[in-house]
mmCIF file of C-alpha atoms and ligand atoms in Angstrom:
data_model
loop_
_atom_site.group_PDB
_atom_site.id
_atom_site.type_symbol
_atom_site.label_atom_id
_atom_site.label_comp_id
_atom_site.label_asym_id
_atom_site.label_seq_id
_atom_site.Cartn_x
_atom_site.Cartn_y
_atom_site.Cartn_z
ATOM 1 C CA UNK A 7 0.000 0.000 0.000
ATOM 2 C CA UNK A 8 2.891 2.380 -0.691
ATOM 3 C CA UNK A 9 0.865 4.622 -2.987
ATOM 4 C CA UNK A 10 -2.792 4.135 -3.852
ATOM 5 C CA UNK A 11 -4.932 1.076 -3.155
ATOM 6 C CA UNK A 12 -8.478 0.335 -4.208
ATOM 7 C CA UNK A 13 -10.835 1.941 -1.731
ATOM 8 C CA UNK A 14 -14.082 0.360 -0.590
ATOM 9 C CA UNK A 15 -17.152 2.185 0.712
ATOM 10 C CA UNK A 16 -17.573 2.386 4.477
ATOM 11 C CA UNK A 17 -19.869 -0.298 5.865
ATOM 12 C CA UNK A 18 -23.098 1.330 7.055
ATOM 13 C CA UNK A 19 -22.985 -0.610 10.345
ATOM 14 C CA UNK A 20 -19.276 0.006 10.998
ATOM 15 C CA UNK A 21 -18.523 1.998 14.151
ATOM 16 C CA UNK A 22 -17.221 5.485 13.292
ATOM 17 C CA UNK A 23 -15.366 7.703 15.769
ATOM 18 C CA UNK A 24 -15.771 11.375 14.814
ATOM 19 C CA UNK A 25 -13.250 13.227 16.981
ATOM 20 C CA UNK A 26 -14.270 16.857 17.647
ATOM 21 C CA UNK A 27 -17.976 16.249 16.914
ATOM 22 C CA UNK A 28 -19.158 19.497 18.529
ATOM 23 C CA UNK A 29 -16.920 21.764 16.432
ATOM 24 C CA UNK A 30 -17.621 23.443 13.083
ATOM 25 C CA UNK A 31 -16.272 20.530 11.034
ATOM 26 C CA UNK A 32 -17.035 17.590 13.334
ATOM 27 C CA UNK A 33 -20.700 18.579 13.746
ATOM 28 C CA UNK A 34 -21.110 18.904 9.959
ATOM 29 C CA UNK A 35 -19.527 15.458 9.467
ATOM 30 C CA UNK A 36 -21.935 13.921 12.005
ATOM 31 C CA UNK A 37 -24.912 15.503 10.166
ATOM 32 C CA UNK A 38 -23.624 14.211 6.822
ATOM 33 C CA UNK A 39 -22.954 10.678 8.122
ATOM 34 C CA UNK A 40 -26.449 10.550 9.619
ATOM 35 C CA UNK A 41 -27.926 11.734 6.284
ATOM 36 C CA UNK A 42 -26.084 8.864 4.584
ATOM 37 C CA UNK A 43 -27.565 6.335 7.020
ATOM 38 C CA UNK A 44 -24.549 5.755 9.288
ATOM 39 C CA UNK A 45 -26.014 5.091 12.743
ATOM 40 C CA UNK A 46 -23.114 3.565 14.660
ATOM 41 C CA UNK A 47 -21.254 6.725 15.661
ATOM 42 C CA UNK A 48 -19.064 6.926 18.743
ATOM 43 C CA UNK A 49 -18.676 10.476 20.049
ATOM 44 C CA UNK A 50 -16.880 11.997 23.045
ATOM 45 C CA UNK A 51 -16.821 15.596 24.209
ATOM 46 C CA UNK A 52 -13.515 17.178 25.209
ATOM 47 C CA UNK A 53 -14.424 16.802 28.895
ATOM 48 C CA UNK A 54 -15.330 13.125 28.437
ATOM 49 C CA UNK A 55 -12.086 12.330 26.575
ATOM 50 C CA UNK A 56 -9.096 14.666 26.455
ATOM 51 C CA UNK A 57 -7.312 13.623 23.273
ATOM 52 C CA UNK A 58 -4.016 15.090 24.520
ATOM 53 C CA UNK A 59 -3.924 12.286 27.123
ATOM 54 C CA UNK A 60 -2.145 9.312 25.588
ATOM 55 C CA UNK A 61 -3.388 6.846 28.231
ATOM 56 C CA UNK A 62 -7.020 7.994 27.958
ATOM 57 C CA UNK A 63 -6.924 7.754 24.154
ATOM 58 C CA UNK A 64 -5.389 4.274 24.406
ATOM 59 C CA UNK A 65 -8.102 2.981 26.732
ATOM 60 C CA UNK A 66 -10.836 4.610 24.628
ATOM 61 C CA UNK A 67 -9.666 2.745 21.495
ATOM 62 C CA UNK A 68 -9.113 -0.505 23.435
ATOM 63 C CA UNK A 69 -12.690 -0.363 24.742
ATOM 64 C CA UNK A 70 -14.627 1.084 21.806
ATOM 65 C CA UNK A 71 -12.676 -0.472 18.891
ATOM 66 C CA UNK A 72 -14.047 1.818 16.157
ATOM 67 C CA UNK A 73 -13.769 0.624 12.547
ATOM 68 C CA UNK A 74 -13.322 4.123 11.049
ATOM 69 C CA UNK A 75 -11.918 7.386 12.439
ATOM 70 C CA UNK A 76 -12.421 10.951 11.192
ATOM 71 C CA UNK A 77 -10.076 13.277 13.061
ATOM 72 C CA UNK A 78 -11.728 16.715 13.284
ATOM 73 C CA UNK A 79 -10.516 17.559 16.806
ATOM 74 C CA UNK A 80 -7.737 20.118 16.962
ATOM 75 C CA UNK A 81 -6.660 23.390 18.501
ATOM 76 C CA UNK A 82 -8.108 25.767 15.889
ATOM 77 C CA UNK A 83 -8.269 29.549 15.504
ATOM 78 C CA UNK A 84 -7.781 32.524 13.238
ATOM 79 C CA UNK A 85 -4.711 34.577 12.493
ATOM 80 C CA UNK A 86 -4.572 36.297 15.903
ATOM 81 C CA UNK A 87 -4.949 33.067 17.920
ATOM 82 C CA UNK A 88 -2.323 31.313 15.793
ATOM 83 C CA UNK A 89 0.090 34.204 16.233
ATOM 84 C CA UNK A 90 -0.513 34.584 19.988
ATOM 85 C CA UNK A 91 -0.528 30.970 21.200
ATOM 86 C CA UNK A 92 2.174 29.227 19.097
ATOM 87 C CA UNK A 93 3.003 26.698 21.826
ATOM 88 C CA UNK A 94 -0.630 25.539 22.032
ATOM 89 C CA UNK A 95 -1.011 25.375 18.264
ATOM 90 C CA UNK A 96 2.027 23.157 17.773
ATOM 91 C CA UNK A 97 1.926 21.260 21.085
ATOM 92 C CA UNK A 98 -1.759 20.419 21.456
ATOM 93 C CA UNK A 99 -2.150 19.517 17.787
ATOM 94 C CA UNK A 100 0.900 17.245 17.763
ATOM 95 C CA UNK A 101 -0.384 15.512 20.902
ATOM 96 C CA UNK A 102 -3.973 15.022 19.673
ATOM 97 C CA UNK A 103 -3.049 13.727 16.226
ATOM 98 C CA UNK A 104 -0.165 11.532 17.418
ATOM 99 C CA UNK A 105 -2.302 9.899 20.107
ATOM 100 C CA UNK A 106 -5.297 9.327 17.839
ATOM 101 C CA UNK A 107 -3.376 8.119 14.776
ATOM 102 C CA UNK A 108 -1.158 5.729 16.759
ATOM 103 C CA UNK A 109 -3.961 4.258 18.901
ATOM 104 C CA UNK A 110 -6.244 3.929 15.871
ATOM 105 C CA UNK A 111 -3.556 1.908 14.093
ATOM 106 C CA UNK A 112 -2.748 -0.194 17.159
ATOM 107 C CA UNK A 113 -6.385 -1.089 17.814
ATOM 108 C CA UNK A 114 -7.217 -2.261 14.303
ATOM 109 C CA UNK A 115 -9.054 0.746 12.837
ATOM 110 C CA UNK A 116 -9.657 0.004 9.152
ATOM 111 C CA UNK A 117 -9.356 3.555 7.834
ATOM 112 C CA UNK A 118 -8.569 7.027 9.231
ATOM 113 C CA UNK A 119 -9.053 10.510 7.743
ATOM 114 C CA UNK A 120 -6.752 13.239 9.062
ATOM 115 C CA UNK A 121 -7.729 16.868 8.430
ATOM 116 C CA UNK A 122 -5.064 19.505 7.852
ATOM 117 C CA UNK A 123 -5.436 22.978 6.361
ATOM 118 C CA UNK A 124 -4.387 25.062 3.359
ATOM 119 C CA UNK A 125 -1.858 26.795 5.649
ATOM 120 C CA UNK A 126 0.481 23.790 5.209
ATOM 121 C CA UNK A 127 1.636 25.313 1.906
ATOM 122 C CA UNK A 128 4.493 27.816 1.466
ATOM 123 C CA UNK A 129 3.539 31.486 1.858
ATOM 124 C CA UNK A 130 4.421 32.181 -1.773
ATOM 125 C CA UNK A 131 3.265 28.908 -3.342
ATOM 126 C CA UNK A 132 2.180 28.891 -7.012
ATOM 127 C CA UNK A 133 -1.544 29.681 -7.416
ATOM 128 C CA UNK A 134 -3.742 27.703 -7.548
ATOM 129 C CA UNK A 135 -1.724 25.557 -5.119
ATOM 130 C CA UNK A 136 -1.261 21.923 -6.165
ATOM 131 C CA UNK A 137 -0.732 19.181 -3.562
ATOM 132 C CA UNK A 138 2.872 18.883 -4.825
ATOM 133 C CA UNK A 139 3.710 22.366 -3.429
ATOM 134 C CA UNK A 140 4.009 20.883 0.078
ATOM 135 C CA UNK A 141 7.469 21.513 1.624
ATOM 136 C CA UNK A 142 8.767 23.543 -1.312
ATOM 137 C CA UNK A 143 9.274 26.864 0.521
ATOM 138 C CA UNK A 144 9.028 28.845 3.778
ATOM 139 C CA UNK A 145 5.676 28.983 5.609
ATOM 140 C CA UNK A 146 3.564 32.021 6.548
ATOM 141 C CA UNK A 147 5.023 33.087 9.961
ATOM 142 C CA UNK A 148 1.653 33.839 11.654
ATOM 143 C CA UNK A 149 0.630 30.173 11.475
ATOM 144 C CA UNK A 150 3.829 28.201 10.971
ATOM 145 C CA UNK A 151 3.478 26.374 14.332
ATOM 146 C CA UNK A 152 0.030 25.071 13.422
ATOM 147 C CA UNK A 153 1.211 24.315 9.872
ATOM 148 C CA UNK A 154 4.186 22.294 11.132
ATOM 149 C CA UNK A 155 1.854 20.189 13.309
ATOM 150 C CA UNK A 156 -0.476 19.622 10.339
ATOM 151 C CA UNK A 157 2.434 18.685 8.046
ATOM 152 C CA UNK A 158 3.567 16.192 10.716
ATOM 153 C CA UNK A 159 0.042 14.702 10.649
ATOM 154 C CA UNK A 160 0.168 14.198 6.873
ATOM 155 C CA UNK A 161 3.617 12.630 7.165
ATOM 156 C CA UNK A 162 2.514 10.366 10.024
ATOM 157 C CA UNK A 163 -0.344 9.017 7.902
ATOM 158 C CA UNK A 164 2.076 8.427 5.025
ATOM 159 C CA UNK A 165 4.666 6.741 7.272
ATOM 160 C CA UNK A 166 2.084 4.332 8.739
ATOM 161 C CA UNK A 167 0.896 3.558 5.188
ATOM 162 C CA UNK A 168 4.454 2.724 4.075
ATOM 163 C CA UNK A 169 5.554 0.749 7.126
ATOM 164 C CA UNK A 170 2.293 -0.896 8.192
ATOM 165 C CA UNK A 171 0.237 -0.871 4.955
ATOM 166 C CA UNK A 172 -2.398 1.039 6.948
ATOM 167 C CA UNK A 173 -5.145 3.018 5.216
ATOM 168 C CA UNK A 174 -4.662 6.538 6.630
ATOM 169 C CA UNK A 175 -5.547 9.440 4.324
ATOM 170 C CA UNK A 176 -5.364 13.239 4.643
ATOM 171 C CA UNK A 177 -7.669 16.030 3.416
ATOM 172 C CA UNK A 178 -6.617 19.701 3.324
ATOM 173 C CA UNK A 179 -9.612 22.031 3.630
ATOM 174 C CA UNK A 180 -9.522 25.672 2.632
ATOM 175 C CA UNK A 181 -11.022 28.402 4.932
ATOM 176 C CA UNK A 182 -14.437 27.169 6.126
ATOM 177 C CA UNK A 183 -17.683 28.691 7.379
ATOM 178 C CA UNK A 184 -21.061 27.435 8.595
ATOM 179 C CA UNK A 185 -23.107 26.409 11.644
ATOM 180 C CA UNK A 186 -21.289 25.910 14.976
ATOM 181 C CA UNK A 187 -18.437 28.224 13.967
ATOM 182 C CA UNK A 188 -16.370 29.959 16.641
ATOM 183 C CA UNK A 189 -17.541 33.582 17.113
ATOM 184 C CA UNK A 190 -14.885 34.643 19.634
ATOM 185 C CA UNK A 191 -14.132 38.363 19.040
ATOM 186 C CA UNK A 192 -10.340 37.893 18.731
ATOM 187 C CA UNK A 193 -9.602 34.180 18.321
ATOM 188 C CA UNK A 194 -12.066 33.273 15.558
ATOM 189 C CA UNK A 195 -11.542 33.229 11.786
ATOM 190 C CA UNK A 196 -12.408 36.272 9.684
ATOM 191 C CA UNK A 197 -15.971 35.451 8.579
ATOM 192 C CA UNK A 198 -17.511 34.743 12.016
ATOM 193 C CA UNK A 199 -15.470 37.672 13.434
ATOM 194 C CA UNK A 200 -16.949 40.084 10.882
ATOM 195 C CA UNK A 201 -20.503 38.725 11.248
ATOM 196 C CA UNK A 202 -20.323 39.339 14.986
ATOM 197 C CA UNK A 203 -18.618 42.755 14.764
ATOM 198 C CA UNK A 204 -21.015 44.181 12.158
ATOM 199 C CA UNK A 205 -24.040 42.742 13.975
ATOM 200 C CA UNK A 206 -22.948 44.262 17.299
ATOM 201 C CA UNK A 207 -22.123 47.600 15.647
ATOM 202 C CA UNK A 208 -25.585 47.747 14.074
ATOM 203 C CA UNK A 209 -27.297 46.752 17.316
ATOM 204 C CA UNK A 210 -25.330 49.443 19.229
ATOM 205 C CA UNK A 211 -25.716 52.164 16.545
ATOM 206 C CA UNK A 212 -21.919 52.435 16.283
ATOM 207 C CA UNK A 213 -20.343 54.856 13.743
ATOM 208 C CA UNK A 214 -17.633 52.521 12.498
ATOM 209 C CA UNK A 215 -16.362 48.941 12.370
ATOM 210 C CA UNK A 216 -12.662 48.115 12.519
ATOM 211 C CA UNK A 217 -11.407 45.362 10.208
ATOM 212 C CA UNK A 218 -7.874 43.928 10.467
ATOM 213 C CA UNK A 219 -5.054 44.346 7.978
ATOM 214 C CA UNK A 220 -5.067 46.032 4.569
ATOM 215 C CA UNK A 221 -8.074 44.252 3.066
ATOM 216 C CA UNK A 222 -5.966 43.068 0.129
ATOM 217 C CA UNK A 223 -5.407 39.362 1.066
ATOM 218 C CA UNK A 224 -7.417 36.858 -0.923
ATOM 219 C CA UNK A 225 -9.122 33.885 0.699
ATOM 220 C CA UNK A 226 -11.000 30.904 -0.713
ATOM 221 C CA UNK A 227 -14.100 29.940 1.316
ATOM 222 C CA UNK A 228 -15.984 26.628 1.414
ATOM 223 C CA UNK A 229 -19.219 25.862 3.284
ATOM 224 C CA UNK A 230 -18.585 23.245 5.970
ATOM 225 C CA UNK A 231 -21.446 21.028 4.669
ATOM 226 C CA UNK A 232 -19.542 20.739 1.374
ATOM 227 C CA UNK A 233 -16.399 19.833 3.299
ATOM 228 C CA UNK A 234 -18.321 17.169 5.257
ATOM 229 C CA UNK A 235 -19.605 15.727 1.972
ATOM 230 C CA UNK A 236 -16.029 15.612 0.656
ATOM 231 C CA UNK A 237 -14.865 13.839 3.832
ATOM 232 C CA UNK A 238 -17.452 11.065 3.412
ATOM 233 C CA UNK A 239 -16.537 10.885 -0.297
ATOM 234 C CA UNK A 240 -12.821 10.478 0.541
ATOM 235 C CA UNK A 241 -13.553 7.817 3.169
ATOM 236 C CA UNK A 242 -15.571 5.874 0.577
ATOM 237 C CA UNK A 243 -13.463 6.427 -2.529
ATOM 238 C CA UNK A 244 -9.867 7.434 -1.787
ATOM 239 C CA UNK A 245 -7.037 5.359 -0.374
ATOM 240 C CA UNK A 246 -4.022 7.259 -1.685
ATOM 241 C CA UNK A 247 -0.653 8.213 -0.219
ATOM 242 C CA UNK A 248 -0.865 11.907 -1.088
ATOM 243 C CA UNK A 249 -3.070 14.392 0.798
ATOM 244 C CA UNK A 250 -6.044 15.885 -1.130
ATOM 245 C CA UNK A 251 -7.002 19.583 -1.363
ATOM 246 C CA UNK A 252 -10.652 20.418 -0.575
ATOM 247 C CA UNK A 253 -11.710 23.872 -1.735
ATOM 248 C CA UNK A 254 -14.362 25.792 -3.640
ATOM 249 C CA UNK A 255 -12.153 27.350 -6.311
ATOM 250 C CA UNK A 256 -13.705 30.759 -5.520
ATOM 251 C CA UNK A 257 -11.757 33.514 -3.796
ATOM 252 C CA UNK A 258 -12.553 37.023 -2.537
ATOM 253 C CA UNK A 259 -10.459 39.823 -1.056
ATOM 254 C CA UNK A 260 -10.962 40.548 2.640
ATOM 255 C CA UNK A 261 -12.184 44.018 1.551
ATOM 256 C CA UNK A 262 -14.898 42.435 -0.640
ATOM 257 C CA UNK A 263 -15.813 40.079 2.198
ATOM 258 C CA UNK A 264 -16.099 42.924 4.747
ATOM 259 C CA UNK A 265 -18.261 44.964 2.361
ATOM 260 C CA UNK A 266 -20.483 41.946 1.733
ATOM 261 C CA UNK A 267 -20.999 41.274 5.457
ATOM 262 C CA UNK A 268 -21.634 45.011 6.039
ATOM 263 C CA UNK A 269 -24.322 44.983 3.340
ATOM 264 C CA UNK A 270 -25.980 41.728 4.441
ATOM 265 C CA UNK A 271 -26.089 42.863 8.092
ATOM 266 C CA UNK A 272 -27.349 46.292 7.021
ATOM 267 C CA UNK A 273 -24.715 48.336 8.873
ATOM 268 C CA UNK A 274 -24.683 51.935 7.568
ATOM 269 C CA UNK A 275 -21.528 53.258 9.286
ATOM 270 C CA UNK A 276 -17.899 53.451 8.221
ATOM 271 C CA UNK A 277 -15.397 50.672 7.655
ATOM 272 C CA UNK A 278 -11.916 51.349 9.129
ATOM 273 C CA UNK A 279 -8.798 49.273 8.385
ATOM 274 C CA UNK A 280 -6.382 48.504 11.248
ATOM 275 C CA UNK A 281 -3.064 48.042 9.452
ATOM 276 C CA UNK A 282 -1.232 47.216 12.699
ATOM 277 C CA UNK A 283 -2.900 43.765 12.444
ATOM 278 C CA UNK A 284 -1.273 41.124 10.194
ATOM 279 C CA UNK A 285 -2.521 40.286 6.703
ATOM 280 C CA UNK A 286 -1.080 36.764 6.782
ATOM 281 C CA UNK A 287 -0.688 34.902 3.506
ATOM 282 C CA UNK A 288 -1.434 37.197 0.524
ATOM 283 C CA UNK A 289 -3.262 34.456 -1.366
ATOM 284 C CA UNK A 290 -3.963 30.733 -0.886
ATOM 285 C CA UNK A 291 -6.251 29.451 -3.588
ATOM 286 C CA UNK A 292 -5.994 25.699 -3.766
ATOM 287 C CA UNK A 293 -5.845 23.615 -6.909
ATOM 288 C CA UNK A 294 -8.860 21.340 -6.487
ATOM 289 C CA UNK A 295 -8.358 19.351 -9.683
ATOM 290 C CA UNK A 296 -7.256 16.167 -7.916
ATOM 291 C CA UNK A 297 -10.526 15.889 -5.962
ATOM 292 C CA UNK A 298 -12.501 16.894 -9.077
ATOM 293 C CA UNK A 299 -10.781 14.125 -11.058
ATOM 294 C CA UNK A 300 -11.827 11.642 -8.356
ATOM 295 C CA UNK A 301 -15.437 12.764 -8.981
ATOM 296 C CA UNK A 302 -16.218 15.347 -6.266
ATOM 297 C CA UNK A 303 -17.102 19.032 -6.633
ATOM 298 C CA UNK A 304 -18.732 21.420 -4.120
ATOM 299 C CA UNK A 305 -22.487 22.060 -4.296
ATOM 300 C CA UNK A 306 -23.053 25.128 -2.109
HETATM 301 N N1 NDP B 25 -12.360 26.241 10.596
HETATM 302 C C1 NDP B 25 -11.656 26.330 9.465
HETATM 303 O O1 NDP B 25 -11.775 27.314 8.715
HETATM 304 C C2 NDP B 25 -10.737 25.217 9.084
HETATM 305 C C3 NDP B 25 -10.585 24.057 9.846
HETATM 306 N N2 NDP B 25 -9.719 23.070 9.426
HETATM 307 C C4 NDP B 25 -9.488 21.846 10.213
HETATM 308 O O2 NDP B 25 -10.689 21.191 10.530
HETATM 309 C C5 NDP B 25 -10.573 20.548 11.810
HETATM 310 C C6 NDP B 25 -11.719 20.993 12.700
HETATM 311 O O3 NDP B 25 -11.716 22.424 12.821
HETATM 312 P P1 NDP B 25 -12.985 23.231 13.370
HETATM 313 O O4 NDP B 25 -14.167 22.356 13.382
HETATM 314 O O5 NDP B 25 -13.011 24.520 12.651
HETATM 315 O O6 NDP B 25 -12.541 23.534 14.876
HETATM 316 P P2 NDP B 25 -13.462 23.782 16.140
HETATM 317 O O7 NDP B 25 -12.640 24.567 17.092
HETATM 318 O O8 NDP B 25 -14.797 24.275 15.753
HETATM 319 O O9 NDP B 25 -13.658 22.305 16.719
HETATM 320 C C7 NDP B 25 -12.584 21.577 17.216
HETATM 321 C C8 NDP B 25 -13.119 20.451 18.079
HETATM 322 O O10 NDP B 25 -12.012 19.742 18.651
HETATM 323 C C9 NDP B 25 -12.273 19.540 20.025
HETATM 324 N N3 NDP B 25 -11.033 19.474 20.798
HETATM 325 C C10 NDP B 25 -10.051 20.389 20.848
HETATM 326 N N4 NDP B 25 -9.098 19.980 21.679
HETATM 327 C C11 NDP B 25 -9.478 18.767 22.177
HETATM 328 C C12 NDP B 25 -8.914 17.846 23.082
HETATM 329 N N5 NDP B 25 -7.743 18.075 23.681
HETATM 330 N N6 NDP B 25 -9.601 16.714 23.346
HETATM 331 C C13 NDP B 25 -10.799 16.470 22.773
HETATM 332 N N7 NDP B 25 -11.379 17.296 21.892
HETATM 333 C C14 NDP B 25 -10.721 18.447 21.609
HETATM 334 C C15 NDP B 25 -13.081 20.749 20.441
HETATM 335 O O11 NDP B 25 -13.768 20.547 21.618
HETATM 336 P P3 NDP B 25 -13.883 21.790 22.655
HETATM 337 O O12 NDP B 25 -14.474 22.916 21.890
HETATM 338 O O13 NDP B 25 -14.745 21.243 23.722
HETATM 339 O O14 NDP B 25 -12.475 22.075 23.103
HETATM 340 C C16 NDP B 25 -13.991 20.930 19.232
HETATM 341 O O15 NDP B 25 -15.121 20.115 19.318
HETATM 342 C C17 NDP B 25 -9.196 20.929 12.350
HETATM 343 O O16 NDP B 25 -8.291 19.892 12.103
HETATM 344 C C18 NDP B 25 -8.828 22.146 11.535
HETATM 345 O O17 NDP B 25 -7.448 22.249 11.396
HETATM 346 C C19 NDP B 25 -8.997 23.206 8.256
HETATM 347 C C20 NDP B 25 -9.116 24.316 7.483
HETATM 348 C C21 NDP B 25 -9.997 25.399 7.825
HETATM 349 C C1 F7E B 26 -8.003 28.471 7.968
HETATM 350 C C2 F7E B 26 -6.733 29.173 8.280
HETATM 351 O O1 F7E B 26 -6.980 30.325 9.089
HETATM 352 C C3 F7E B 26 -5.856 31.060 9.548
HETATM 353 O O2 F7E B 26 -5.333 31.818 8.528
HETATM 354 P P1 F7E B 26 -6.068 33.002 7.791
HETATM 355 O O3 F7E B 26 -6.616 32.526 6.519
HETATM 356 O O4 F7E B 26 -5.145 34.147 7.715
HETATM 357 O O5 F7E B 26 -7.293 33.252 8.752
HETATM 358 P P2 F7E B 26 -8.243 34.365 9.307
HETATM 359 O O6 F7E B 26 -9.598 33.919 8.945
HETATM 360 O O7 F7E B 26 -7.990 34.617 10.750
HETATM 361 O O8 F7E B 26 -7.856 35.752 8.557
HETATM 362 C C4 F7E B 26 -8.030 35.939 7.185
HETATM 363 C C5 F7E B 26 -7.723 37.359 6.802
HETATM 364 O O9 F7E B 26 -8.770 38.197 7.323
HETATM 365 C C6 F7E B 26 -8.224 39.327 7.982
HETATM 366 N N1 F7E B 26 -9.151 39.831 8.982
HETATM 367 C C7 F7E B 26 -9.774 41.037 8.939
HETATM 368 N N2 F7E B 26 -10.503 41.253 10.032
HETATM 369 C C8 F7E B 26 -10.386 40.114 10.783
HETATM 370 C C9 F7E B 26 -10.949 39.734 12.022
HETATM 371 O O10 F7E B 26 -11.675 40.454 12.674
HETATM 372 N N3 F7E B 26 -10.613 38.461 12.479
HETATM 373 C C10 F7E B 26 -9.798 37.629 11.776
HETATM 374 N N4 F7E B 26 -9.528 36.405 12.281
HETATM 375 N N5 F7E B 26 -9.244 38.007 10.599
HETATM 376 C C11 F7E B 26 -9.539 39.220 10.114
HETATM 377 C C12 F7E B 26 -6.908 38.799 8.520
HETATM 378 O O11 F7E B 26 -6.020 39.867 8.831
HETATM 379 C C13 F7E B 26 -6.423 37.942 7.351
HETATM 380 O O12 F7E B 26 -5.825 38.741 6.370
HETATM 381 C C14 F7E B 26 -4.714 30.202 10.016
HETATM 382 O O13 F7E B 26 -4.089 30.881 11.062
HETATM 383 C C15 F7E B 26 -5.122 28.818 10.188
HETATM 384 O O14 F7E B 26 -6.047 28.686 11.242
HETATM 385 C C16 F7E B 26 -5.778 28.300 8.967
HETATM 386 O O15 F7E B 26 -5.515 27.210 8.541
#
């Protein structure tokens, strides 16, 4: 199983562990699996099972013996959180993914999907970014700690495939949005941050809303229900060595995004740019042709 093996659809009765099932991505995956008729889901909240604890993860897998694992639990946040808590972003993510991947292998899991992010690619990668751009240049400094952890996750899946012939695959989602997003005023991603800020400004009759950076960076957004659909598709149809990009192919500038949210919310005041805040990567449009060639495209 050094490169790609024939994949078989998940058995409807097989027990599936969705790690991080209350988050943006995990909750969408649970909804999608239920829509597809998967009923045997095993779910644990953070307080029921701390995935950074190696011994707790080991006993969970020994007891529950899931057949499939979708790893959507991680320390996640926007540009400010990534830049402010680098130790958490590298440390917690390395612990969670190492514990889950190793215990899943040890306890006979048939297939595992690891989720990374488009921030794994070099800051100045060719656009649209093909999967082959991984490890070809320096990373964006605001999220390099998180990116290094995610790259380690991809490599761990590949290493277990080579050495143990184990079916571990990786998907790399672009920037996501949807129900159960994180609306923290500083630590969230841009879209929920702007929805909250414009809503509060309108409710409080404020004169202006401050948006971070220059407004010039481009971002590609995908609805989380599309991502969840792609995750089920990959579990059913893909058993390859290389990670797979999951994006929409559509990008907007942060300025366009802010103006759109302003209009939708109906805020009539001024928009002010805080250029002391980082822009991050100038552009990170992913090349989604690999997933398209496998037969999946977004619907929303
Ligand atoms: N959101 C986005 O735009 C993108 C997300 N991704 C990837 O998708 C995956 C999911 O992200 P997303 O859903 O947005 O993140 P969320 O923060 O919404 O959800 C993360 C989930 O992981 C759980 N979790 C975190 N730490 C632990 C722990 N130590 N033990 C057990 N559970 C834990 C959280 O539980 P609790 O809240 O209780 O701590 C939460 O349910 C991540 O791998 C992320 O890198 C990739 C690209 C873009
Ligand atoms: C998914 C991806 O998400 C992170 O990277 P990012 O794409 O830079 O994420 P972001 O959503 O936080 O910002 C996008 C852009 O938007 C601008 N921006 C304006 N105003 C606000 C604002 O109020 N909040 C935020 N967060 N950004 C703002 C901000 O300055 C930047 O130019 C990674 O760290 C990592 O987590 C990762 O993988």
